[in-house]
Amino acid sequence: MGVGIIGVGAYVPENIVTNKDLEDMVDTNDEWIRTRTGIEERRIASEDMDTSHMAIIAAKNALADAKLEAEDIELILVATATPDNVFPTVACMVQEALSLTNIPAMDISAACAGFVYGLVTAYQYIETNTYKNILVIGSEKFSKIIDWSDKNTCVLFGDGAGAVVISNVTGDKGILSFELGADGSGGKHLLVDNETDFITMNGKEVFKFAVRQLPQSCINVIEKAGLTKEDINFLIPHQANIRIIDAARERLGLKQDKVSTTVRKHGNTSAASIPLALYEELENGKIFDGDIIVIVGFGGGLTWGSLVIKWGK
Ligand code: UT7
């Protein structure tokens, strides 16, 4: 038996903020944002919708998709950089909302790579027969750590959540290989400033890191799985910038329709971007049973992580 994803759910707030809307707020324009980032619009949560609320909706959707009851879940992991509170964790809030008691629940902090860290952590517990079903959620409300007068950052991010249920899957399906990594020396390039509580970023440095690390990490996990680039059916990279995604796509020799680019509609939703993209691409009918899927995340820390999954239950 393998270890894989048996259910996927998502949630994005209703409120759409377009590039045109941002033109009224900072000295930017639709053309700059589209050509430099690929982003056309993003969802922004209302005052009363926090990270935990989005996580709970996504989690319930993932449970329904997996055809499981909340009682079947034995561990909750939430990847987030924008928890409602320092503690209690978002994972504990999800546990309460699902009326679960006693099962362990914890947040994972690895910025935009957090969801991949969460998947790999869940994989270990299933692989060792410790737990049967684990909820892994990525949920972010970046709008609350954005300086809405800083054009360098405010155009890039959005809010949302995605969730999956990880369990045993049949035959040769499931997670075939993974890699996690971090480079603390690059932490200064992307951080939340303690004085202002706002995100600050050296875009160029993060860009260079991503263009180098993202495709390399994909190649590493593909090799670990005993596969080649030609075996990849679909790539789900962290959705930060279309130019970073395109650079990775070209290095991996993939056609455009084999790579998720939901960044156009969601902007960068940090730890939520990969499960949100996975949800959308399943809805779009882009992923089939038996497909080789590569998932890769990168972000503040600096952190990165990737997985190869043979899709299916
Ligand atoms: O999840 C991981 C998080 N982050 C990332 O992945 C971000 C990685 N980096 C990037 O995506 C890109 O570096 C950015 C999209 C952030 C910036 O693109 P760039 O091509 O590196 O632009 P730049 O920083 O070199 O800025 C070029 C110009 C500057 O003006 P001058 O100095 O050349 O006159 C900026 O002031 O663009 C200006 N600029 C803007 N103009 C209009 C910066 N932000 C904006 C804006 N609208 N929103």
mmCIF file of N, CA, C and O and ligand atoms in Angstrom, residues 27-29 32 36-37 112 151-152 155-156 190 201 203-204 206-207 238 240-241 243-244 268 298-299, ligand 1:
data_model
loop_
_atom_site.group_PDB
_atom_site.id
_atom_site.type_symbol
_atom_site.label_atom_id
_atom_site.label_comp_id
_atom_site.label_asym_id
_atom_site.label_seq_id
_atom_site.Cartn_x
_atom_site.Cartn_y
_atom_site.Cartn_z
ATOM 1 N N ASP A 27 0.954 53.352 -6.717
ATOM 2 C CA ASP A 27 1.450 53.752 -8.032
ATOM 3 C C ASP A 27 1.836 52.509 -8.838
ATOM 4 O O ASP A 27 3.019 52.164 -8.961
ATOM 5 N N THR A 28 0.810 51.810 -9.345
ATOM 6 C CA THR A 28 1.057 50.598 -10.132
ATOM 7 C C THR A 28 0.114 50.584 -11.322
ATOM 8 O O THR A 28 -0.699 51.507 -11.477
ATOM 9 N N ASN A 29 0.248 49.590 -12.173
ATOM 10 C CA ASN A 29 -0.705 49.471 -13.275
ATOM 11 C C ASN A 29 -0.846 48.011 -13.684
ATOM 12 O O ASN A 29 0.045 47.193 -13.457
ATOM 13 N N TRP A 32 2.027 46.330 -15.708
ATOM 14 C CA TRP A 32 3.224 45.968 -14.933
ATOM 15 C C TRP A 32 2.965 44.672 -14.173
ATOM 16 O O TRP A 32 3.773 43.741 -14.203
ATOM 17 N N ARG A 36 5.079 41.315 -15.123
ATOM 18 C CA ARG A 36 6.119 40.930 -14.153
ATOM 19 C C ARG A 36 5.741 39.733 -13.290
ATOM 20 O O ARG A 36 6.611 39.064 -12.745
ATOM 21 N N THR A 37 4.400 39.489 -13.122
ATOM 22 C CA THR A 37 3.998 38.435 -12.179
ATOM 23 C C THR A 37 2.999 37.430 -12.757
ATOM 24 O O THR A 37 2.874 36.329 -12.232
ATOM 25 N N CYS A 112 5.816 29.712 2.434
ATOM 26 C CA CYS A 112 5.116 29.221 1.239
ATOM 27 C C CYS A 112 5.396 27.738 0.960
ATOM 28 O O CYS A 112 4.666 27.113 0.191
ATOM 29 N N LYS A 151 3.831 49.214 -2.964
ATOM 30 C CA LYS A 151 3.542 48.607 -4.277
ATOM 31 C C LYS A 151 4.419 47.385 -4.552
ATOM 32 O O LYS A 151 4.071 46.537 -5.378
ATOM 33 N N ASN A 152 5.573 47.304 -3.874
ATOM 34 C CA ASN A 152 6.483 46.171 -4.100
ATOM 35 C C ASN A 152 5.899 44.850 -3.629
ATOM 36 O O ASN A 152 6.285 43.791 -4.117
ATOM 37 N N VAL A 155 0.748 44.019 -4.420
ATOM 38 C CA VAL A 155 0.125 43.498 -5.641
ATOM 39 C C VAL A 155 0.285 41.974 -5.770
ATOM 40 O O VAL A 155 -0.327 41.354 -6.639
ATOM 41 N N LEU A 156 1.133 41.403 -4.916
ATOM 42 C CA LEU A 156 1.555 40.016 -5.140
ATOM 43 C C LEU A 156 0.699 38.953 -4.466
ATOM 44 O O LEU A 156 0.620 37.830 -4.948
ATOM 45 N N LEU A 190 13.199 37.673 2.742
ATOM 46 C CA LEU A 190 11.733 37.591 2.754
ATOM 47 C C LEU A 190 11.295 37.372 4.197
ATOM 48 O O LEU A 190 11.484 36.286 4.746
ATOM 49 N N MET A 201 10.337 42.278 1.345
ATOM 50 C CA MET A 201 10.935 41.287 0.451
ATOM 51 C C MET A 201 11.953 41.914 -0.473
ATOM 52 O O MET A 201 11.739 42.995 -1.003
ATOM 53 N N GLY A 203 12.722 41.197 -3.708
ATOM 54 C CA GLY A 203 12.109 40.414 -4.791
ATOM 55 C C GLY A 203 13.122 39.760 -5.702
ATOM 56 O O GLY A 203 12.978 38.595 -6.069
ATOM 57 N N LYS A 204 14.182 40.503 -6.045
ATOM 58 C CA LYS A 204 15.166 39.986 -6.998
ATOM 59 C C LYS A 204 15.886 38.754 -6.441
ATOM 60 O O LYS A 204 16.122 37.784 -7.159
ATOM 61 N N VAL A 206 14.823 36.710 -4.034
ATOM 62 C CA VAL A 206 13.883 35.583 -3.911
ATOM 63 C C VAL A 206 13.641 34.973 -5.298
ATOM 64 O O VAL A 206 13.584 33.748 -5.461
ATOM 65 N N PHE A 207 13.547 35.845 -6.290
ATOM 66 C CA PHE A 207 13.346 35.406 -7.674
ATOM 67 C C PHE A 207 14.504 34.498 -8.125
ATOM 68 O O PHE A 207 14.287 33.410 -8.664
ATOM 69 N N HIS A 238 4.465 26.012 -6.489
ATOM 70 C CA HIS A 238 3.952 27.125 -5.692
ATOM 71 C C HIS A 238 3.659 28.292 -6.626
ATOM 72 O O HIS A 238 4.454 28.617 -7.504
ATOM 73 N N ALA A 240 3.652 31.793 -7.230
ATOM 74 C CA ALA A 240 4.140 33.098 -6.793
ATOM 75 C C ALA A 240 4.271 34.055 -7.974
ATOM 76 O O ALA A 240 3.911 35.230 -7.862
ATOM 77 N N ASN A 241 4.796 33.545 -9.079
ATOM 78 C CA ASN A 241 5.102 34.421 -10.214
ATOM 79 C C ASN A 241 5.156 33.575 -11.476
ATOM 80 O O ASN A 241 5.839 32.550 -11.507
ATOM 81 N N ARG A 243 6.634 34.037 -14.182
ATOM 82 C CA ARG A 243 7.973 33.938 -14.791
ATOM 83 C C ARG A 243 8.806 32.852 -14.115
ATOM 84 O O ARG A 243 9.610 32.187 -14.758
ATOM 85 N N ILE A 244 8.622 32.691 -12.793
ATOM 86 C CA ILE A 244 9.322 31.618 -12.072
ATOM 87 C C ILE A 244 8.780 30.264 -12.555
ATOM 88 O O ILE A 244 9.531 29.331 -12.828
ATOM 89 N N ASN A 268 -0.356 35.162 -5.008
ATOM 90 C CA ASN A 268 0.438 34.256 -4.180
ATOM 91 C C ASN A 268 -0.289 34.060 -2.847
ATOM 92 O O ASN A 268 -0.371 34.985 -2.048
ATOM 93 N N PHE A 298 8.299 26.717 -2.510
ATOM 94 C CA PHE A 298 9.480 27.452 -2.033
ATOM 95 C C PHE A 298 8.989 28.710 -1.339
ATOM 96 O O PHE A 298 7.892 29.191 -1.622
ATOM 97 N N GLY A 299 9.785 29.231 -0.428
ATOM 98 C CA GLY A 299 9.350 30.457 0.224
ATOM 99 C C GLY A 299 10.298 30.962 1.283
ATOM 100 O O GLY A 299 11.479 30.571 1.339
HETATM 101 O O1 UT7 B 1 6.304 33.014 -2.212
HETATM 102 C C1 UT7 B 1 7.582 33.523 -2.455
HETATM 103 C C2 UT7 B 1 7.486 34.985 -2.371
HETATM 104 N N1 UT7 B 1 8.011 35.827 -3.331
HETATM 105 C C3 UT7 B 1 8.336 35.648 -4.624
HETATM 106 O O2 UT7 B 1 8.325 34.608 -5.195
HETATM 107 C C4 UT7 B 1 8.741 36.887 -5.340
HETATM 108 C C5 UT7 B 1 9.920 36.705 -6.248
HETATM 109 N N2 UT7 B 1 10.209 37.938 -6.959
HETATM 110 C C6 UT7 B 1 9.400 38.433 -7.906
HETATM 111 O O3 UT7 B 1 8.373 37.851 -8.221
HETATM 112 C C7 UT7 B 1 9.835 39.688 -8.629
HETATM 113 O O4 UT7 B 1 11.117 40.036 -8.202
HETATM 114 C C8 UT7 B 1 8.873 40.897 -8.415
HETATM 115 C C9 UT7 B 1 7.572 40.607 -9.146
HETATM 116 C C10 UT7 B 1 8.597 41.087 -6.941
HETATM 117 C C11 UT7 B 1 9.481 42.148 -8.997
HETATM 118 O O5 UT7 B 1 9.824 41.961 -10.350
HETATM 119 P P1 UT7 B 1 11.237 42.467 -10.903
HETATM 120 O O6 UT7 B 1 11.250 42.203 -12.350
HETATM 121 O O7 UT7 B 1 12.287 41.805 -10.058
HETATM 122 O O8 UT7 B 1 11.135 44.014 -10.656
HETATM 123 P P2 UT7 B 1 12.142 44.970 -9.850
HETATM 124 O O9 UT7 B 1 12.127 44.633 -8.397
HETATM 125 O O10 UT7 B 1 13.440 44.928 -10.562
HETATM 126 O O11 UT7 B 1 11.483 46.375 -10.051
HETATM 127 C C12 UT7 B 1 11.485 46.986 -11.306
HETATM 128 C C13 UT7 B 1 10.815 48.325 -11.211
HETATM 129 C C14 UT7 B 1 11.302 49.205 -10.065
HETATM 130 O O12 UT7 B 1 11.368 50.524 -10.562
HETATM 131 P P3 UT7 B 1 12.765 51.165 -11.054
HETATM 132 O O13 UT7 B 1 13.613 51.206 -9.817
HETATM 133 O O14 UT7 B 1 13.301 50.245 -12.097
HETATM 134 O O15 UT7 B 1 12.360 52.505 -11.555
HETATM 135 C C15 UT7 B 1 10.193 49.123 -9.052
HETATM 136 O O16 UT7 B 1 10.074 50.269 -8.257
HETATM 137 O O17 UT7 B 1 9.408 48.149 -10.988
HETATM 138 C C16 UT7 B 1 8.984 48.979 -9.918
HETATM 139 N N3 UT7 B 1 7.867 48.328 -9.258
HETATM 140 C C17 UT7 B 1 6.587 48.521 -9.646
HETATM 141 N N4 UT7 B 1 6.028 49.243 -10.615
HETATM 142 C C18 UT7 B 1 4.690 49.192 -10.762
HETATM 143 C C19 UT7 B 1 7.888 47.488 -8.197
HETATM 144 N N5 UT7 B 1 6.643 47.099 -7.890
HETATM 145 C C20 UT7 B 1 5.815 47.726 -8.768
HETATM 146 C C21 UT7 B 1 4.424 47.719 -8.964
HETATM 147 N N6 UT7 B 1 3.914 48.452 -9.965
HETATM 148 N N7 UT7 B 1 3.594 46.982 -8.184
#
